[in-house]
C-alpha cells in the first residue's frame, strides 16, 4: 500500500499570526515538504492544478520535475491534472517528459477541476465537462500508446500522423488515476479502461465515498479487468496530529475555524464526525484511517492533505515527523495484516515494465502486433 | 391500502407560528381529502428553523449533516409537498430559499406542490405568484393553481368574507390531493449510481 501527501496548493493567511506567505515562499515550501515526505518514509507526493488565486500551482510538471531532481524514491503524481481544459497533446508530452526525468517515478490523477471560470479562460464550456473528460482522455491514451496518431473529435484540432514526444519511458505510459468527487460517469470511465479510481474523500461524508467506490469496483469487474475487490482505489484524507488529542485540537482549531475550505460552518467536532478529517493523537489517526477500509474495501493508495489552511511550513514539517514516526509504521503493518489475498499493489513504472516484458516473453508476436495490449492493468495485477 | 407520502415544510420562525398554523391546516385538509378516497397518508412535517444551521453548513461544505439529509430525503422522496413561508421584505424568507437552494435542482421534478405564505397585510399576497410559483416552476415541480395566502386579519374578523381562509385551504387541498393520487414518486426514488442513469445518453459514458 502506498502512503503519501496531496496538496491543494492554497496560499492562506496563518490566522494565529496574520502572516500570509508569498507565492515564492509557498512554492519553495511545497518542494521542502515533498523532500521531507520522502525522508520520513512516505511513498507519494501529489500536487493539484489551479489557475487562480489563492492557489499557486498552475504548472505541476515543472514543480514535480524540481522535486524529482531532489528525491530518489518518491512517486510523483497530481491531484488533479485538468483533463477538461488542458490540451491532451500537451498532457501527453509534459508527463512523458517528466517520466523520463524522474526515471519513471510518475503517475497522474485526472480531474475536471472545481473552478467554473477556468473553462472559459481556456476556451471551453463547463456544461461539456464530462464529454471533455471522456474525449480528451481517449486521445491521451492513444498518444501514449501509438507512435503515429490520426484523430479527429469534437473539441480539438484534428491530428494527422502526429507523434507526441518524447515517447513514454520504456514505452510504458504513466499509470492514470481518475479523480472524482461525485460523478459516477468518471468512476465508470476509470472502470472501463481498468485505470485507478481516486476518491477525493476529503470534505465529503463516508457514505458518499462508499457509493462511488462500490460503483467503480462493480464496473471494473463488469469490463473484465478482474474481480471487484482487486480494482485500484485511492483515497484522500486530512489529518492533524498532536501528542495528545487535546493538544491536536487546540493547535488546529484556529486554522480550522478560519480556513476558506472549512471555516465558519460546522464545528471541528461535527466536521470530524461527518468526514475523513482527523485531528488527534497518533492512535486516533491510525484508528480512523484503518476505518476507511471498512467502507471501501482493500485499497492501494492513501494520500493525506496536511499543508493547507495557512499552517506554517515549520508545523507541516513537524507533522510529517509525527506521521513518519508514530503513524506510518503502524498503518503499514495493520493494512498489510488485514489485506485479503490477491489484492494487487498500485501499479508503478517498474511493475508495469516487468509485466510488459513478461507478456513479450510469453507471446512475442502478439505483443509486437498490438503494442498497447501489454500495458493494460490486467497484465500488471499479478506483478 | 395505498400509501401516499406528504411532506410539509414550514419556514416560520416564532412559536407559535402562523406560518406553521397555515401549514398544519393545509396538511390536515389534504390528508382528509386523500383518506376520503381510500389512501393512507404518511405526513412528515418539517420546521426549517430546526435545521437552520445545518442548511447554512450545507451551503458552506457542500454536503448535508445526517439530520438535514433525512429532511431532504423526506422532501425529495414525497408524493406531494406543502411549502409555506412568511413573507419578508416582499418575498419568501432567506431560510426558505436557502433550504430549496441546497436541494438538488432536479430532485423535485414532477413533485405536486401547494404553496402558501403568511404576512401582516394582504398587500403581500402577490408574493405567492411572483416569488414562490416561479421558484417551483424552475425546479420542474407541479404547482397547484391555488396558492394560499393568510394575512394576519384572515385569522379573525377582518378576513375575506367571500373566499374565507378555510374555503381557500379546502380548494388548495383538493387540488393537491388530486395530483398526489396519481403520483408514484415515492416508489421510484432516483439512484445516481443506478445503471440506467449512468449508462444513459445524458452524460453517460459511451466510449468511442
mmCIF file of C-alpha atoms in Angstrom, chain A residues 26-248:
data_model
loop_
_atom_site.group_PDB
_atom_site.id
_atom_site.type_symbol
_atom_site.label_atom_id
_atom_site.label_comp_id
_atom_site.label_asym_id
_atom_site.label_seq_id
_atom_site.Cartn_x
_atom_site.Cartn_y
_atom_site.Cartn_z
ATOM 1 C CA UNK A 26 4.852 28.794 -0.620
ATOM 2 C CA UNK A 27 6.279 27.329 -3.850
ATOM 3 C CA UNK A 28 9.656 26.716 -2.184
ATOM 4 C CA UNK A 29 7.828 25.334 0.876
ATOM 5 C CA UNK A 30 5.991 22.737 -1.160
ATOM 6 C CA UNK A 31 9.291 21.425 -2.527
ATOM 7 C CA UNK A 32 10.662 21.261 1.022
ATOM 8 C CA UNK A 33 7.541 19.385 2.151
ATOM 9 C CA UNK A 34 7.860 16.868 -0.680
ATOM 10 C CA UNK A 35 11.533 16.251 0.097
ATOM 11 C CA UNK A 36 10.743 15.723 3.754
ATOM 12 C CA UNK A 37 7.883 13.377 2.834
ATOM 13 C CA UNK A 38 10.472 11.074 1.278
ATOM 14 C CA UNK A 39 12.766 11.426 4.284
ATOM 15 C CA UNK A 40 10.070 10.310 6.728
ATOM 16 C CA UNK A 41 9.218 7.275 4.617
ATOM 17 C CA UNK A 42 6.205 8.306 2.562
ATOM 18 C CA UNK A 43 5.782 6.890 -0.949
ATOM 19 C CA UNK A 44 3.876 9.524 -2.923
ATOM 20 C CA UNK A 45 3.664 13.274 -3.352
ATOM 21 C CA UNK A 46 0.814 14.667 -5.447
ATOM 22 C CA UNK A 47 0.163 18.275 -6.381
ATOM 23 C CA UNK A 48 -3.062 19.857 -7.632
ATOM 24 C CA UNK A 49 -3.541 22.199 -10.553
ATOM 25 C CA UNK A 50 -5.188 25.597 -10.340
ATOM 26 C CA UNK A 51 -5.175 28.709 -12.480
ATOM 27 C CA UNK A 52 -6.481 31.236 -9.988
ATOM 28 C CA UNK A 53 -5.503 32.727 -6.641
ATOM 29 C CA UNK A 54 -5.296 31.810 -3.794
ATOM 30 C CA UNK A 55 -3.606 28.767 -5.378
ATOM 31 C CA UNK A 56 -0.069 28.746 -6.750
ATOM 32 C CA UNK A 57 0.100 25.516 -8.698
ATOM 33 C CA UNK A 58 -0.531 26.282 -12.355
ATOM 34 C CA UNK A 59 2.324 24.110 -13.577
ATOM 35 C CA UNK A 60 2.563 20.831 -11.647
ATOM 36 C CA UNK A 61 5.016 19.125 -14.010
ATOM 37 C CA UNK A 62 7.551 21.926 -13.537
ATOM 38 C CA UNK A 63 7.248 21.681 -9.777
ATOM 39 C CA UNK A 64 7.320 17.885 -9.792
ATOM 40 C CA UNK A 65 10.441 17.901 -12.005
ATOM 41 C CA UNK A 66 12.228 20.015 -9.424
ATOM 42 C CA UNK A 67 11.109 17.619 -6.691
ATOM 43 C CA UNK A 68 12.192 14.662 -8.823
ATOM 44 C CA UNK A 69 15.683 16.124 -9.062
ATOM 45 C CA UNK A 70 15.924 16.390 -5.276
ATOM 46 C CA UNK A 71 14.462 12.985 -4.342
ATOM 47 C CA UNK A 72 15.173 9.386 -5.264
ATOM 48 C CA UNK A 73 12.271 7.108 -4.308
ATOM 49 C CA UNK A 74 9.246 9.386 -4.074
ATOM 50 C CA UNK A 75 6.445 8.640 -6.551
ATOM 51 C CA UNK A 76 5.266 11.915 -8.145
ATOM 52 C CA UNK A 77 1.660 12.457 -9.016
ATOM 53 C CA UNK A 78 -1.031 15.084 -9.409
ATOM 54 C CA UNK A 79 -4.289 15.777 -7.637
ATOM 55 C CA UNK A 80 -5.570 16.588 -10.136
ATOM 56 C CA UNK A 81 -4.498 17.343 -13.729
ATOM 57 C CA UNK A 82 -7.302 19.079 -15.596
ATOM 58 C CA UNK A 83 -8.280 16.754 -18.421
ATOM 59 C CA UNK A 84 -11.057 19.144 -19.427
ATOM 60 C CA UNK A 85 -9.249 22.409 -20.075
ATOM 61 C CA UNK A 86 -5.714 21.200 -20.844
ATOM 62 C CA UNK A 87 -4.837 20.074 -24.329
ATOM 63 C CA UNK A 88 -4.433 16.277 -24.166
ATOM 64 C CA UNK A 89 -1.454 16.587 -26.520
ATOM 65 C CA UNK A 90 0.339 18.820 -24.009
ATOM 66 C CA UNK A 91 -0.537 16.475 -21.126
ATOM 67 C CA UNK A 92 0.877 13.527 -23.096
ATOM 68 C CA UNK A 93 4.101 15.402 -23.770
ATOM 69 C CA UNK A 94 4.553 17.029 -20.352
ATOM 70 C CA UNK A 95 4.102 13.818 -18.413
ATOM 71 C CA UNK A 96 6.216 11.716 -20.769
ATOM 72 C CA UNK A 97 8.996 14.290 -20.313
ATOM 73 C CA UNK A 98 8.576 14.228 -16.537
ATOM 74 C CA UNK A 99 8.560 10.448 -16.606
ATOM 75 C CA UNK A 100 11.984 10.400 -18.316
ATOM 76 C CA UNK A 101 13.474 12.982 -15.970
ATOM 77 C CA UNK A 102 12.121 11.166 -12.902
ATOM 78 C CA UNK A 103 13.215 7.728 -14.139
ATOM 79 C CA UNK A 104 9.644 6.503 -14.190
ATOM 80 C CA UNK A 105 8.529 7.739 -10.758
ATOM 81 C CA UNK A 106 5.436 9.372 -12.256
ATOM 82 C CA UNK A 107 1.726 8.776 -12.411
ATOM 83 C CA UNK A 108 -1.122 11.238 -12.652
ATOM 84 C CA UNK A 109 -4.662 11.797 -11.497
ATOM 85 C CA UNK A 110 -7.113 13.301 -13.934
ATOM 86 C CA UNK A 111 -9.942 15.549 -12.819
ATOM 87 C CA UNK A 112 -12.347 18.041 -14.260
ATOM 88 C CA UNK A 113 -11.422 20.926 -11.980
ATOM 89 C CA UNK A 114 -13.502 22.759 -9.435
ATOM 90 C CA UNK A 115 -13.372 26.372 -10.597
ATOM 91 C CA UNK A 116 -16.085 27.307 -13.080
ATOM 92 C CA UNK A 117 -14.302 30.222 -14.799
ATOM 93 C CA UNK A 118 -11.317 28.002 -15.711
ATOM 94 C CA UNK A 119 -13.383 26.610 -18.565
ATOM 95 C CA UNK A 120 -13.992 29.915 -20.374
ATOM 96 C CA UNK A 121 -10.426 31.065 -19.630
ATOM 97 C CA UNK A 122 -9.233 28.111 -21.676
ATOM 98 C CA UNK A 123 -11.957 28.361 -24.294
ATOM 99 C CA UNK A 124 -14.116 25.502 -23.030
ATOM 100 C CA UNK A 125 -17.712 25.119 -21.870
ATOM 101 C CA UNK A 126 -18.282 23.793 -18.344
ATOM 102 C CA UNK A 127 -21.559 22.209 -19.443
ATOM 103 C CA UNK A 128 -19.463 19.819 -21.536
ATOM 104 C CA UNK A 129 -17.153 18.895 -18.648
ATOM 105 C CA UNK A 130 -17.914 15.172 -18.727
ATOM 106 C CA UNK A 131 -17.743 14.993 -22.533
ATOM 107 C CA UNK A 132 -14.390 16.836 -22.484
ATOM 108 C CA UNK A 133 -13.022 14.414 -19.891
ATOM 109 C CA UNK A 134 -14.076 11.407 -21.980
ATOM 110 C CA UNK A 135 -12.844 12.604 -25.373
ATOM 111 C CA UNK A 136 -9.596 14.152 -24.144
ATOM 112 C CA UNK A 137 -8.618 11.070 -22.187
ATOM 113 C CA UNK A 138 -9.390 8.738 -25.079
ATOM 114 C CA UNK A 139 -6.951 10.798 -27.187
ATOM 115 C CA UNK A 140 -4.343 10.976 -24.410
ATOM 116 C CA UNK A 141 -4.280 7.182 -24.174
ATOM 117 C CA UNK A 142 -3.707 6.837 -27.897
ATOM 118 C CA UNK A 143 -0.915 9.448 -27.952
ATOM 119 C CA UNK A 144 0.998 7.447 -25.350
ATOM 120 C CA UNK A 145 0.393 4.076 -26.968
ATOM 121 C CA UNK A 146 0.541 4.692 -30.716
ATOM 122 C CA UNK A 147 3.569 6.142 -32.464
ATOM 123 C CA UNK A 148 1.557 7.997 -35.077
ATOM 124 C CA UNK A 149 -1.965 9.142 -34.435
ATOM 125 C CA UNK A 150 -4.685 10.132 -36.875
ATOM 126 C CA UNK A 151 -7.505 11.621 -34.884
ATOM 127 C CA UNK A 152 -10.470 13.926 -35.084
ATOM 128 C CA UNK A 153 -13.010 14.790 -32.419
ATOM 129 C CA UNK A 154 -15.415 17.389 -31.142
ATOM 130 C CA UNK A 155 -13.161 19.576 -29.016
ATOM 131 C CA UNK A 156 -9.705 19.816 -30.581
ATOM 132 C CA UNK A 157 -7.967 20.423 -33.889
ATOM 133 C CA UNK A 158 -7.672 17.141 -35.820
ATOM 134 C CA UNK A 159 -4.308 15.353 -35.912
ATOM 135 C CA UNK A 160 -2.832 13.669 -38.979
ATOM 136 C CA UNK A 161 0.165 11.414 -38.450
ATOM 137 C CA UNK A 162 1.047 13.175 -35.212
ATOM 138 C CA UNK A 163 3.682 11.761 -32.881
ATOM 139 C CA UNK A 164 3.846 13.135 -29.340
ATOM 140 C CA UNK A 165 7.371 13.423 -27.998
ATOM 141 C CA UNK A 166 9.124 12.181 -26.025
ATOM 142 C CA UNK A 167 7.696 8.679 -26.210
ATOM 143 C CA UNK A 168 6.837 7.278 -22.754
ATOM 144 C CA UNK A 169 9.821 5.839 -20.899
ATOM 145 C CA UNK A 170 10.370 2.188 -21.945
ATOM 146 C CA UNK A 171 7.137 2.526 -23.956
ATOM 147 C CA UNK A 172 5.231 2.234 -20.687
ATOM 148 C CA UNK A 173 2.748 5.088 -20.285
ATOM 149 C CA UNK A 174 2.298 6.586 -16.812
ATOM 150 C CA UNK A 175 -0.410 4.935 -14.733
ATOM 151 C CA UNK A 176 -3.579 7.024 -14.630
ATOM 152 C CA UNK A 177 -5.983 7.559 -11.755
ATOM 153 C CA UNK A 178 -9.338 9.199 -12.396
ATOM 154 C CA UNK A 179 -10.263 11.548 -9.600
ATOM 155 C CA UNK A 180 -13.848 12.361 -8.823
ATOM 156 C CA UNK A 181 -15.942 13.695 -6.021
ATOM 157 C CA UNK A 182 -19.441 12.995 -7.219
ATOM 158 C CA UNK A 183 -19.670 11.969 -10.871
ATOM 159 C CA UNK A 184 -20.446 8.291 -11.429
ATOM 160 C CA UNK A 185 -19.503 8.839 -15.091
ATOM 161 C CA UNK A 186 -15.858 9.324 -14.062
ATOM 162 C CA UNK A 187 -15.887 6.153 -11.953
ATOM 163 C CA UNK A 188 -17.326 4.417 -14.999
ATOM 164 C CA UNK A 189 -14.537 5.852 -17.192
ATOM 165 C CA UNK A 190 -11.855 4.560 -14.784
ATOM 166 C CA UNK A 191 -13.528 1.153 -14.692
ATOM 167 C CA UNK A 192 -13.880 0.953 -18.470
ATOM 168 C CA UNK A 193 -10.132 1.355 -19.013
ATOM 169 C CA UNK A 194 -9.095 -0.602 -15.931
ATOM 170 C CA UNK A 195 -7.402 2.536 -14.592
ATOM 171 C CA UNK A 196 -7.250 3.596 -10.963
ATOM 172 C CA UNK A 197 -10.053 5.471 -9.247
ATOM 173 C CA UNK A 198 -9.138 8.167 -6.738
ATOM 174 C CA UNK A 199 -11.952 9.274 -4.452
ATOM 175 C CA UNK A 200 -11.136 12.713 -3.127
ATOM 176 C CA UNK A 201 -12.922 11.721 0.112
ATOM 177 C CA UNK A 202 -11.947 14.880 1.981
ATOM 178 C CA UNK A 203 -14.761 17.293 2.779
ATOM 179 C CA UNK A 204 -17.299 14.530 1.985
ATOM 180 C CA UNK A 205 -19.224 12.027 4.097
ATOM 181 C CA UNK A 206 -18.115 8.401 4.160
ATOM 182 C CA UNK A 207 -21.459 7.184 2.810
ATOM 183 C CA UNK A 208 -20.895 9.132 -0.392
ATOM 184 C CA UNK A 209 -17.325 7.875 -0.945
ATOM 185 C CA UNK A 210 -18.513 4.353 -0.239
ATOM 186 C CA UNK A 211 -21.133 4.533 -3.007
ATOM 187 C CA UNK A 212 -18.659 5.939 -5.548
ATOM 188 C CA UNK A 213 -16.006 3.295 -4.851
ATOM 189 C CA UNK A 214 -18.519 0.426 -4.794
ATOM 190 C CA UNK A 215 -19.838 1.546 -8.162
ATOM 191 C CA UNK A 216 -16.296 1.740 -9.624
ATOM 192 C CA UNK A 217 -15.444 -1.741 -8.338
ATOM 193 C CA UNK A 218 -18.623 -3.232 -9.773
ATOM 194 C CA UNK A 219 -17.975 -1.668 -13.178
ATOM 195 C CA UNK A 220 -14.252 -2.633 -13.114
ATOM 196 C CA UNK A 221 -15.308 -6.252 -12.862
ATOM 197 C CA UNK A 222 -18.042 -5.799 -15.467
ATOM 198 C CA UNK A 223 -15.483 -4.526 -18.006
ATOM 199 C CA UNK A 224 -13.336 -7.607 -17.489
ATOM 200 C CA UNK A 225 -10.335 -6.175 -15.659
ATOM 201 C CA UNK A 226 -10.547 -8.587 -12.731
ATOM 202 C CA UNK A 227 -12.572 -9.121 -9.567
ATOM 203 C CA UNK A 228 -14.176 -6.054 -7.988
ATOM 204 C CA UNK A 229 -12.164 -6.374 -4.808
ATOM 205 C CA UNK A 230 -8.925 -6.130 -6.822
ATOM 206 C CA UNK A 231 -9.714 -2.824 -8.531
ATOM 207 C CA UNK A 232 -7.231 0.006 -7.953
ATOM 208 C CA UNK A 233 -8.586 2.517 -5.447
ATOM 209 C CA UNK A 234 -7.025 5.609 -3.902
ATOM 210 C CA UNK A 235 -8.454 7.732 -1.122
ATOM 211 C CA UNK A 236 -7.797 11.184 0.263
ATOM 212 C CA UNK A 237 -7.908 12.168 3.884
ATOM 213 C CA UNK A 238 -6.787 15.071 6.002
ATOM 214 C CA UNK A 239 -5.109 14.899 9.364
ATOM 215 C CA UNK A 240 -3.544 16.969 12.088
ATOM 216 C CA UNK A 241 -1.523 15.054 14.644
ATOM 217 C CA UNK A 242 -0.709 16.041 18.215
ATOM 218 C CA UNK A 243 0.974 14.204 21.036
ATOM 219 C CA UNK A 244 -2.453 14.081 22.629
ATOM 220 C CA UNK A 245 -5.974 14.539 21.341
ATOM 221 C CA UNK A 246 -6.385 17.782 23.307
ATOM 222 C CA UNK A 247 -3.098 19.223 22.039
ATOM 223 C CA UNK A 248 -4.000 18.465 18.421
#
